[in-house]
Coordinates of C-alpha atoms in Angstrom, one line a residue:
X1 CA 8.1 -57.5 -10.2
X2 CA 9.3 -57.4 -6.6
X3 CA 11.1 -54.3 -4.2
X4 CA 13.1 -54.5 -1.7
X5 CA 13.1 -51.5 0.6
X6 CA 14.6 -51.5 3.8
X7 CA 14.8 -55.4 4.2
X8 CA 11.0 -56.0 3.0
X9 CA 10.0 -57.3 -0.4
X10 CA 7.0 -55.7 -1.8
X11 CA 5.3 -57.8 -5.2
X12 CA 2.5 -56.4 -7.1
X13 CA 0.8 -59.5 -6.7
X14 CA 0.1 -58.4 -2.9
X15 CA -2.7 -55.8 -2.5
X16 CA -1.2 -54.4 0.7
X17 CA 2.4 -54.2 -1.1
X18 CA 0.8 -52.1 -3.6
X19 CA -1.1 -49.6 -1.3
X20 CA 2.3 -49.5 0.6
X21 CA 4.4 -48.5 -2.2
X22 CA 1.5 -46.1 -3.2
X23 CA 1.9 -44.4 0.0
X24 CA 5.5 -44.6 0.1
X25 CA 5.3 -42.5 -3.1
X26 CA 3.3 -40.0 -2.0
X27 CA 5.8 -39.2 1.0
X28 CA 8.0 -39.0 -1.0
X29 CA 6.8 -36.7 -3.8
X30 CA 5.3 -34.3 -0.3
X31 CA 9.6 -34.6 0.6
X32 CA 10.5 -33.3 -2.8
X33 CA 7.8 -30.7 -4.0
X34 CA 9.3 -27.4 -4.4
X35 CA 8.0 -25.2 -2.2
X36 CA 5.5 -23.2 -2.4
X37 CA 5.4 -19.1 -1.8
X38 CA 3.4 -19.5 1.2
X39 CA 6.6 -22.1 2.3
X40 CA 9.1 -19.1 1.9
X41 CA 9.9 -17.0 5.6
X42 CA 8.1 -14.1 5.4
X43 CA 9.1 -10.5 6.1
X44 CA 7.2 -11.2 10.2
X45 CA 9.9 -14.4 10.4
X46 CA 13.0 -12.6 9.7
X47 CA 15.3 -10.7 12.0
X48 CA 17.5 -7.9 10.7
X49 CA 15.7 -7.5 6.8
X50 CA 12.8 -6.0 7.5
X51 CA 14.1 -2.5 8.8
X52 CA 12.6 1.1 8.5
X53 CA 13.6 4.6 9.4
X54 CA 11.8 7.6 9.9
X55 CA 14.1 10.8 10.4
X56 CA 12.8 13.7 11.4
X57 CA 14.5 17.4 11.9
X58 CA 11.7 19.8 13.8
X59 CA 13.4 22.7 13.1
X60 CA 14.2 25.6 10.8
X61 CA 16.1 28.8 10.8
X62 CA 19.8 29.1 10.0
X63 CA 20.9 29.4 13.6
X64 CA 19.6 26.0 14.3
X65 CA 22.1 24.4 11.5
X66 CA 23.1 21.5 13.9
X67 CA 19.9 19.9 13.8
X68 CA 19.7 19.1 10.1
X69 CA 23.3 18.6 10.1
X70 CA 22.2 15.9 13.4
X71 CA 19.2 14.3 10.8
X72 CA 21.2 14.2 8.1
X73 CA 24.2 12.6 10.0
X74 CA 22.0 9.6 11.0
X75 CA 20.1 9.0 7.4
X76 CA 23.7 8.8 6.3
X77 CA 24.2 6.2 8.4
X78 CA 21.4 3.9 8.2
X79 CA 22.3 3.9 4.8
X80 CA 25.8 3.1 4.8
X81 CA 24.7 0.1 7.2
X82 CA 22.3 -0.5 4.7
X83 CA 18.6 0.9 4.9
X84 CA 17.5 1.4 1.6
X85 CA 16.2 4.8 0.6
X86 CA 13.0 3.6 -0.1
X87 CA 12.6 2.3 3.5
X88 CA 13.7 5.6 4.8
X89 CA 11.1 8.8 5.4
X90 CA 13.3 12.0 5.9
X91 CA 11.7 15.0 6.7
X92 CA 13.7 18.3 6.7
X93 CA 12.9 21.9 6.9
X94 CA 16.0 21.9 4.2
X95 CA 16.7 25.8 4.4
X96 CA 20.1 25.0 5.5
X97 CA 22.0 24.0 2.1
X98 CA 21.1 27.0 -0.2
X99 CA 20.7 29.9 2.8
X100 CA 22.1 33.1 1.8
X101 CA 24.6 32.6 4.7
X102 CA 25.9 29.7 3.9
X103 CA 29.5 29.8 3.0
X104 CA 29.8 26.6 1.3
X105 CA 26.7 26.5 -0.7
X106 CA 24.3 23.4 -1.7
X107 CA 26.8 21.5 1.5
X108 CA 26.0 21.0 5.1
X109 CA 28.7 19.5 6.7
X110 CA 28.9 18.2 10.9
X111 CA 32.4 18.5 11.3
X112 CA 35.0 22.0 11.2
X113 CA 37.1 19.7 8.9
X114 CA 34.4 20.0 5.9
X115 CA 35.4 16.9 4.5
X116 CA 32.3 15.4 4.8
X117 CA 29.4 16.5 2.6
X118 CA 25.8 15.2 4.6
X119 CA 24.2 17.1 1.5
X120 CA 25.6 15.2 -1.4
X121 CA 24.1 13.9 -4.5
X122 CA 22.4 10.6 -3.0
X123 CA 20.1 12.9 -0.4
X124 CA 16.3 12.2 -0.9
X125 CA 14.3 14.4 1.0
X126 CA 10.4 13.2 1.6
X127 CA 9.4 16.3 3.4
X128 CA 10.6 19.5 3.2
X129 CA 9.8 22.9 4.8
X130 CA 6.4 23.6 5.5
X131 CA 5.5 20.0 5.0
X132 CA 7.2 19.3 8.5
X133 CA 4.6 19.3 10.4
X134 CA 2.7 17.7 13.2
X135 CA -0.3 16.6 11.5
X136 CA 2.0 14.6 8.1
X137 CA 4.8 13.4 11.2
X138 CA 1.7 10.9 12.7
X139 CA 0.4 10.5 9.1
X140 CA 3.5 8.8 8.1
X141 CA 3.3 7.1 11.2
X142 CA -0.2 5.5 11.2
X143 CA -0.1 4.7 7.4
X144 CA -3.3 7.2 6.9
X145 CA -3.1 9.3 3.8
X146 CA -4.4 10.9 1.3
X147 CA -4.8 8.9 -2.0
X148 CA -2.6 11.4 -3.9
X149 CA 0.7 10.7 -1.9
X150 CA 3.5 8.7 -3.6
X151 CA 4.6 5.4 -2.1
X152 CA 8.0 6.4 -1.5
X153 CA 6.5 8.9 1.1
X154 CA 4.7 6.7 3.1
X155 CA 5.9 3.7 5.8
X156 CA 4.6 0.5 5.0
X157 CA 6.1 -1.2 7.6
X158 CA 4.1 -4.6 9.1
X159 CA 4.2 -6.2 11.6
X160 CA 7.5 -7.9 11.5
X161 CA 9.1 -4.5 10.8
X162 CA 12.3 -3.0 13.2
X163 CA 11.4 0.6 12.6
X164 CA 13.9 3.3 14.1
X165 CA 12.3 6.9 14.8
X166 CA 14.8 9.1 15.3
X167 CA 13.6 13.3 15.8
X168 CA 16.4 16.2 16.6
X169 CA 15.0 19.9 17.5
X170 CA 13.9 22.2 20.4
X171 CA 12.3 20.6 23.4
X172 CA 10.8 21.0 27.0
X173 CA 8.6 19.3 29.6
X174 CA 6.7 16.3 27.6
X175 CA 6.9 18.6 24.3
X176 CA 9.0 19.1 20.8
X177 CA 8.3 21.7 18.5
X178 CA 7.6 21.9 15.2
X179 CA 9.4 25.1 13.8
X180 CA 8.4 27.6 16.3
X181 CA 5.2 26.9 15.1
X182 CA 3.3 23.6 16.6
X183 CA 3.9 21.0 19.4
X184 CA 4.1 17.4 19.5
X185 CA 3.3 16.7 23.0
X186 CA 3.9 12.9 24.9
X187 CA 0.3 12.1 25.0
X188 CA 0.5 12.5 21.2
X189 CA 3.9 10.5 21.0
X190 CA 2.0 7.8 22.8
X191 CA -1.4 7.7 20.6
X192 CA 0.3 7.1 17.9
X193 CA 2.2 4.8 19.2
X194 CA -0.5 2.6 20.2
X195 CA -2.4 3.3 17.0
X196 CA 0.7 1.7 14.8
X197 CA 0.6 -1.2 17.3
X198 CA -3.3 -2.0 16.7
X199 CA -2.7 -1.7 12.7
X200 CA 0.3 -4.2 12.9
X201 CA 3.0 -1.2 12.0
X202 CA 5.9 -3.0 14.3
X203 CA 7.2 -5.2 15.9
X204 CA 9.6 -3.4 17.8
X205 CA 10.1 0.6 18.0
X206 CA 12.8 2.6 18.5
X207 CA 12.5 5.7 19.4
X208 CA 15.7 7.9 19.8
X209 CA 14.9 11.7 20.6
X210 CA 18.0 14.1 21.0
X211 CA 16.5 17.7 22.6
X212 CA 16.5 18.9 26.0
X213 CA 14.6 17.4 28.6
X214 CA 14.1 14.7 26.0
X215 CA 13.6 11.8 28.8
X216 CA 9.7 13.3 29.1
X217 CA 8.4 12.6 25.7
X218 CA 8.3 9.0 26.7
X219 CA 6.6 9.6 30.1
X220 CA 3.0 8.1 27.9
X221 CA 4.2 5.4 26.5
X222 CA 2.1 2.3 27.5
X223 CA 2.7 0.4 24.5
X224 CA 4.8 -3.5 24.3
X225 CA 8.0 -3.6 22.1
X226 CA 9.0 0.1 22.1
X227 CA 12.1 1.1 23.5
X228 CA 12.9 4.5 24.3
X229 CA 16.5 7.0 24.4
X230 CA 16.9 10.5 25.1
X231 CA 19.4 12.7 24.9
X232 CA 19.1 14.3 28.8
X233 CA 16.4 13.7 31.5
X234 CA 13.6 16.4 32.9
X235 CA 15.2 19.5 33.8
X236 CA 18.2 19.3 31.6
X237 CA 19.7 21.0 28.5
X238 CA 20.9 19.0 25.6
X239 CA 24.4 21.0 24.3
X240 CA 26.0 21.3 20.9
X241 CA 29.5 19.9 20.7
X242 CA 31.4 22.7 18.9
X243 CA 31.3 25.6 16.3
X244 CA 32.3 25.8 12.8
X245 CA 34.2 29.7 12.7
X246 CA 33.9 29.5 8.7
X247 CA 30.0 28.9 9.5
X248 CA 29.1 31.0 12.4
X249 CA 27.0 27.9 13.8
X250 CA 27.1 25.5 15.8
X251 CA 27.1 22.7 13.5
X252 CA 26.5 19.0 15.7
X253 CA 25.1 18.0 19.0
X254 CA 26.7 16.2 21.2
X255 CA 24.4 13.5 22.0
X256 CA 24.4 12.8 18.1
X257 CA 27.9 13.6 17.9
X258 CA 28.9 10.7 20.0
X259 CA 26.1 8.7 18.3
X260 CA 27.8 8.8 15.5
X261 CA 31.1 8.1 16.9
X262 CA 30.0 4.8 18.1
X263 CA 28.5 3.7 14.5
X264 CA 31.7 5.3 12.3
X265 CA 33.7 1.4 13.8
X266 CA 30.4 -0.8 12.8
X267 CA 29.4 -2.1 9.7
X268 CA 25.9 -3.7 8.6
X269 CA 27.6 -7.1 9.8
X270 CA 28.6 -5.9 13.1
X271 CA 27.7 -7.3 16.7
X272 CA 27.6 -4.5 18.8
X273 CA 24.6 -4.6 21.1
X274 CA 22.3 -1.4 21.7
X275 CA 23.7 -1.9 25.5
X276 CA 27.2 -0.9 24.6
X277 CA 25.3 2.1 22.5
X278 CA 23.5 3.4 25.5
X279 CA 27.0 2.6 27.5
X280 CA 29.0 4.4 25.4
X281 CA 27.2 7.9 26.4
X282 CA 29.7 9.5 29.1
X283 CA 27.5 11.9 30.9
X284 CA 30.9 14.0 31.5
X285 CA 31.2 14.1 27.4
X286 CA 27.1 14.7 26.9
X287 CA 26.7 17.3 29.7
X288 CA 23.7 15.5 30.1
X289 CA 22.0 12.4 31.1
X290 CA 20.9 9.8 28.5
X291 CA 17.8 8.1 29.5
X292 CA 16.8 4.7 28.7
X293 CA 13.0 3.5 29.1
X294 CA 13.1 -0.4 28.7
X295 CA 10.1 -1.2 30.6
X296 CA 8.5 -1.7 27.6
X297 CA 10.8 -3.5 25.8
X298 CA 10.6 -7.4 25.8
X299 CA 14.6 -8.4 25.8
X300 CA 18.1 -7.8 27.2
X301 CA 19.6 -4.2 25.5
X302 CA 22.8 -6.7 25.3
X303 CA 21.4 -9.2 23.4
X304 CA 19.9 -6.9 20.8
X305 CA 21.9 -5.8 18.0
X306 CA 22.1 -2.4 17.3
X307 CA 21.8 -3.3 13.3
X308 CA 18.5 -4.8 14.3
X309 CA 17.1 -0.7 14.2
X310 CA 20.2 0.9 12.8
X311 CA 20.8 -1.2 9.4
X312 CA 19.9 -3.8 7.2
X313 CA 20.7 -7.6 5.8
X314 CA 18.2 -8.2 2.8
X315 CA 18.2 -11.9 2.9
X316 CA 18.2 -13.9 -1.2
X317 CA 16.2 -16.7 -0.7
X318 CA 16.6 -19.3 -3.7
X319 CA 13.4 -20.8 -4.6
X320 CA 12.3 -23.6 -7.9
X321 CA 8.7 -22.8 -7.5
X322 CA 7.1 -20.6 -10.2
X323 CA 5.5 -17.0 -9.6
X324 CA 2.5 -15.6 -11.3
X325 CA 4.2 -12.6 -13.5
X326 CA 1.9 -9.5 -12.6
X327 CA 1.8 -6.6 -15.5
X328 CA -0.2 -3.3 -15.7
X329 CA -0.5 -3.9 -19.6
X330 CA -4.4 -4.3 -19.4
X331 CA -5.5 -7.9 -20.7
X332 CA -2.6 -9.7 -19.9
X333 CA -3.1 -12.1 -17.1
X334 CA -0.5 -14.9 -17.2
X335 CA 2.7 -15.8 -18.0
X336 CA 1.1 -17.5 -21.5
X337 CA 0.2 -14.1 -22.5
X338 CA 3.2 -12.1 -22.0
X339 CA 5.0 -14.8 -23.8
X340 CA 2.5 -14.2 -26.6
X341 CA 3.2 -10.4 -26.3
X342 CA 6.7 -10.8 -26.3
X343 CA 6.5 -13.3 -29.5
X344 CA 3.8 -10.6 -31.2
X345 CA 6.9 -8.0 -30.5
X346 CA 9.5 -9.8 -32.3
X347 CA 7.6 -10.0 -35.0
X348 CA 6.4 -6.1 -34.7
X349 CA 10.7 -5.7 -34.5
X350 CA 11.2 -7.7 -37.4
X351 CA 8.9 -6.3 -40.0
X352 CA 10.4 -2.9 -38.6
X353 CA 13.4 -3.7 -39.9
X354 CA 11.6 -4.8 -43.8
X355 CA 10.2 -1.4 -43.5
X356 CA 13.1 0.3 -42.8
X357 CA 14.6 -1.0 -45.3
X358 CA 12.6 -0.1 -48.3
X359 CA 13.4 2.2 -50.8
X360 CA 11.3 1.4 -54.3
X361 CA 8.9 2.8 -56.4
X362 CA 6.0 1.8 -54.0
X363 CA 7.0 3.9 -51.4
X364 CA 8.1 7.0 -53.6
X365 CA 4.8 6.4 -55.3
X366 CA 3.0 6.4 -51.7
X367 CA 4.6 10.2 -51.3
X368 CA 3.7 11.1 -54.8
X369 CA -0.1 10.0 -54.6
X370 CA 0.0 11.9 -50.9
X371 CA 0.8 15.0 -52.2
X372 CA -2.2 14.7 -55.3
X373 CA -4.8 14.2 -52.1
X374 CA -3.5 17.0 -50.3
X375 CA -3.8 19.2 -53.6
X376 CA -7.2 17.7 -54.4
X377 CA -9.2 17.3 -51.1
X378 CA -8.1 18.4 -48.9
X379 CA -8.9 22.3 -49.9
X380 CA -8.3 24.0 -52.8
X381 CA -6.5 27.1 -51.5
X382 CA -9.4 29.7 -51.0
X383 CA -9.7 28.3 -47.2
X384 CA -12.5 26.0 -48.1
X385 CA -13.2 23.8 -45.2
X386 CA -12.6 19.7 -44.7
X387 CA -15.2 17.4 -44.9
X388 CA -15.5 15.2 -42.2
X389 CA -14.3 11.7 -43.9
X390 CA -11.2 13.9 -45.4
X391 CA -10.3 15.2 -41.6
X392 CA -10.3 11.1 -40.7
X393 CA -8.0 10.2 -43.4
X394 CA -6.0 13.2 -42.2
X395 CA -5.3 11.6 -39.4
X396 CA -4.0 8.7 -40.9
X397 CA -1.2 10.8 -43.0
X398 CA -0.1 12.6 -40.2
X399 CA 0.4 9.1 -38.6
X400 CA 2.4 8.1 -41.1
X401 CA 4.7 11.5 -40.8
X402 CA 5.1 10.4 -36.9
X403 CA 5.9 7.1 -37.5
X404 CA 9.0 7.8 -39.9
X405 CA 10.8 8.8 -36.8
X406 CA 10.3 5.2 -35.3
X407 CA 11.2 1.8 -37.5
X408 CA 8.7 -0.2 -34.6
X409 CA 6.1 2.5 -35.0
X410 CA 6.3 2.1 -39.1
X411 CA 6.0 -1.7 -38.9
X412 CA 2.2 -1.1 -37.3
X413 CA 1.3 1.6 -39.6
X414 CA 2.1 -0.7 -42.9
X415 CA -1.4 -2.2 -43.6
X416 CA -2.8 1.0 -43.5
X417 CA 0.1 2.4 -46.1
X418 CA -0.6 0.2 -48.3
X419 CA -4.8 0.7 -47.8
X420 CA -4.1 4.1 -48.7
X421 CA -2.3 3.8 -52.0
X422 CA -5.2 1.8 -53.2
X423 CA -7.7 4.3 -51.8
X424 CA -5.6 6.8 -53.5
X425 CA -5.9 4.5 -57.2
X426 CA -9.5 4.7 -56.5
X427 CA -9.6 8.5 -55.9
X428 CA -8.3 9.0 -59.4
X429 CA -10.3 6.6 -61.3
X430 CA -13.4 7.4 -60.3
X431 CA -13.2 11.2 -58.5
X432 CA -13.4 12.7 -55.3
X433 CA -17.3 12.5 -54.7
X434 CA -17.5 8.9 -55.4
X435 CA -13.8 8.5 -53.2
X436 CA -15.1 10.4 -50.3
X437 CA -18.9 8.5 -50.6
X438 CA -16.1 5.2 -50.4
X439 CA -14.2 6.3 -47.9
X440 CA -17.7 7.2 -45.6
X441 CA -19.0 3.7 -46.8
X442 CA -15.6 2.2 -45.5

């Protein structure tokens, strides 16, 4: 036998033909192995899929309404671009909805027009009220809790993550509070900031802070890939836009206001660049100054997406290699013993439906020689006491009661149905002192 492969015959007869078609075959079975997990592009790889938000309102009190209504504004948005919930934290004081002033209760809107419920059905608040504070805001950030919180209330961003950190509230000279209560000062902005860098947390940060003097909460920053905006710069006010009459409050403020304006034209497939987001900030509209600290921050503003922090592309990637299945079910390791489970459950299924069909003399027969063991042992009506090997067959009645509400749950009680109608045949032939010596030998 002879080959021809690219102008060159190969015989079997020739030792060196054979190693060379040997080789040639193992090339090409390396070419068409499917890949292998470790081939696929992880999350670190990827650009614009591995998103995260943390939203944060610092304040409470109904006379600061605008600063939910701000925090609530932006989760809406990374969501319609497409940040899934479970990639968002959003912490709220949430006293705004169901105050006692609030004329349109359970509803916070940002707008006089009140077409726009920011409190619909789809809100899921992480932290509420008093759990807004200092010390859980740089727990979610550093990753370090305590073994009792949920997933879905922690960031487990890595270190190919775009995470956005957006905070609204009352602020001063290199300081936010925390509901008139606590301070988050820049030195402990920029420790944790550095802290999520060491653990891998990010790869880029973006940190948009919309209080006054806002531009001095990044004055610490030392850290690489973190990019910085604030709503004014040191020494001046950040203002609300306008006031709903039907509320009493102002309900927006302006740096958010025309935040939002900006993102209500994009969609999560949009090109807009975050340098025609920090352009489109008039200071004339803001009464304020937006700051921008990009010293830190490896690339061009205008060659950055704005969807690269603000939403989310999950990316299907189509693989033929196999997976390990992974189930909680204790004792099943591999994809042979689910099958086996799944096959064991058929059958459970199918012998549910025997069972549920049954209606002879056997079964009525079970119920007759029931109710002779309850008359005969298990008390005889002067409030005579079980003995122990009655109370365990007890048990096995009542499970037979239970199970009548469930077809799958009768099919694994059968064997033992049928055990007790012989059990019961032997408890008449021979007496309860020898059935209850049996049922102790059994």
């Amino acid at each position: 036998m002879a080959f021809d492969i690219q102008g060159t015959s190969l015989s079997w007869s020739s030792p060196q033909a054979a190693r060379q078609l040997v080789f040639l075959l193992l090339v090409m079975g390396a070419v068409l192995t499917p890949s292998s997990p470790s081939d696929i592009p992880s999350s670190s790889s990827t650009m614009h899929n591995n998103n995260w938000a943390v939203l944060v309102c610092t304040s409470r009190f109904w006379f600061n309404y605008r600063h939910m209504a701000n925090t609530l504004s932006l989760y809406r948005t990374v969501k319609r671009l497409g940040i899934p919930d479970e990639r968002i934290i959003l912490m709220l004081a949430d006293d705004m909805a169901c105050n006692a002033r609030n004329t349109y209760p359970a509803q916070v809107f940002n707008n006089e027009n009140h077409q726009l419920n920011l409190y619909g059905d789809n809100v899921e608040v992480d932290y509420r009220g008093y759990e807004v504070t200092v010390e859980n805001f740089l727990r979610v950030l550093i990753g370090r809790h305590e073994s009792a919180v949920p997933r879905s209330k922690r960031l487990l961003s890595d270190e190919g993550s775009h995470v956005l950190l957006y905070m609204s509230g009352h602020g001063g000279d290199e300081f936010l509070k925390f509901q008139d209560s606590e301070e988050l000062q820049s030195h402990d902005l920029s420790d944790v900031v550095k802290q999520m860098k060491e653990k891998h947390r990010f790869k880029e940060l973006l940190i948009m802070v919309d209080t006054c003097q806002a531009a001095t909460l990044f004055s610490q920053l030392h850290s690489p890939g973190v990019l910085a905006i604030g709503s004014s710069m040191k020494g001046q006010n950040a203002y609300s836009h306008h006031l709903d009459s039907d509320i009493g409050v102002s309900v927006v403020d302006r740096f958010t206001f025309y935040t939002l304006a900006f993102f209500e034209k994009l969609n999560m497939y949009s090109n807009a660049s975050l340098g025609s987001l920090f352009n489109s900030y008039n200071p004339n509209l803001l009464m304020s100054t937006a700051f921008c600290r990009m010293d830190l921050y490896q690339r061009p503003l205008h060659e950055v997406p704005v969807t690269n922090f603000f939403g989310s592309v999950m990316k299907t990637i189509h693989t033929e290699s196999s997976y390990k299945l992974v189930s909680s079910a204790p004792g099943v390791e591999s994809s042979h013993d689910l099958h086996s489970v799944g096959a064991d459950r058929l059958t459970l299924e199918a012998e549910a439906d025997v069972v549920k069909q049954i209606d002879s003399p056997e079964k009525r027969a079970v119920k007759i020689k029931r109710k002779k063991f309850d008359q005969q042992s298990l008390g005889d009506g002067n409030g005579h006491q079980q003995t122990k090997s009655n109370k365990s067959l007890v048990k096995v009645i009542k499970g037979r009661e239970d199970a009548e509400a469930s077809p799958f749950s009768k099919a694994l009680l059968t064997r033992k149905l049928f055990t007790f109608s012989k059990i019961s045949l032997i408890m008449e032939l021979f007496g309860g002192k020898f059935f209850r010596t049996t049922c102790m030998i059994l």
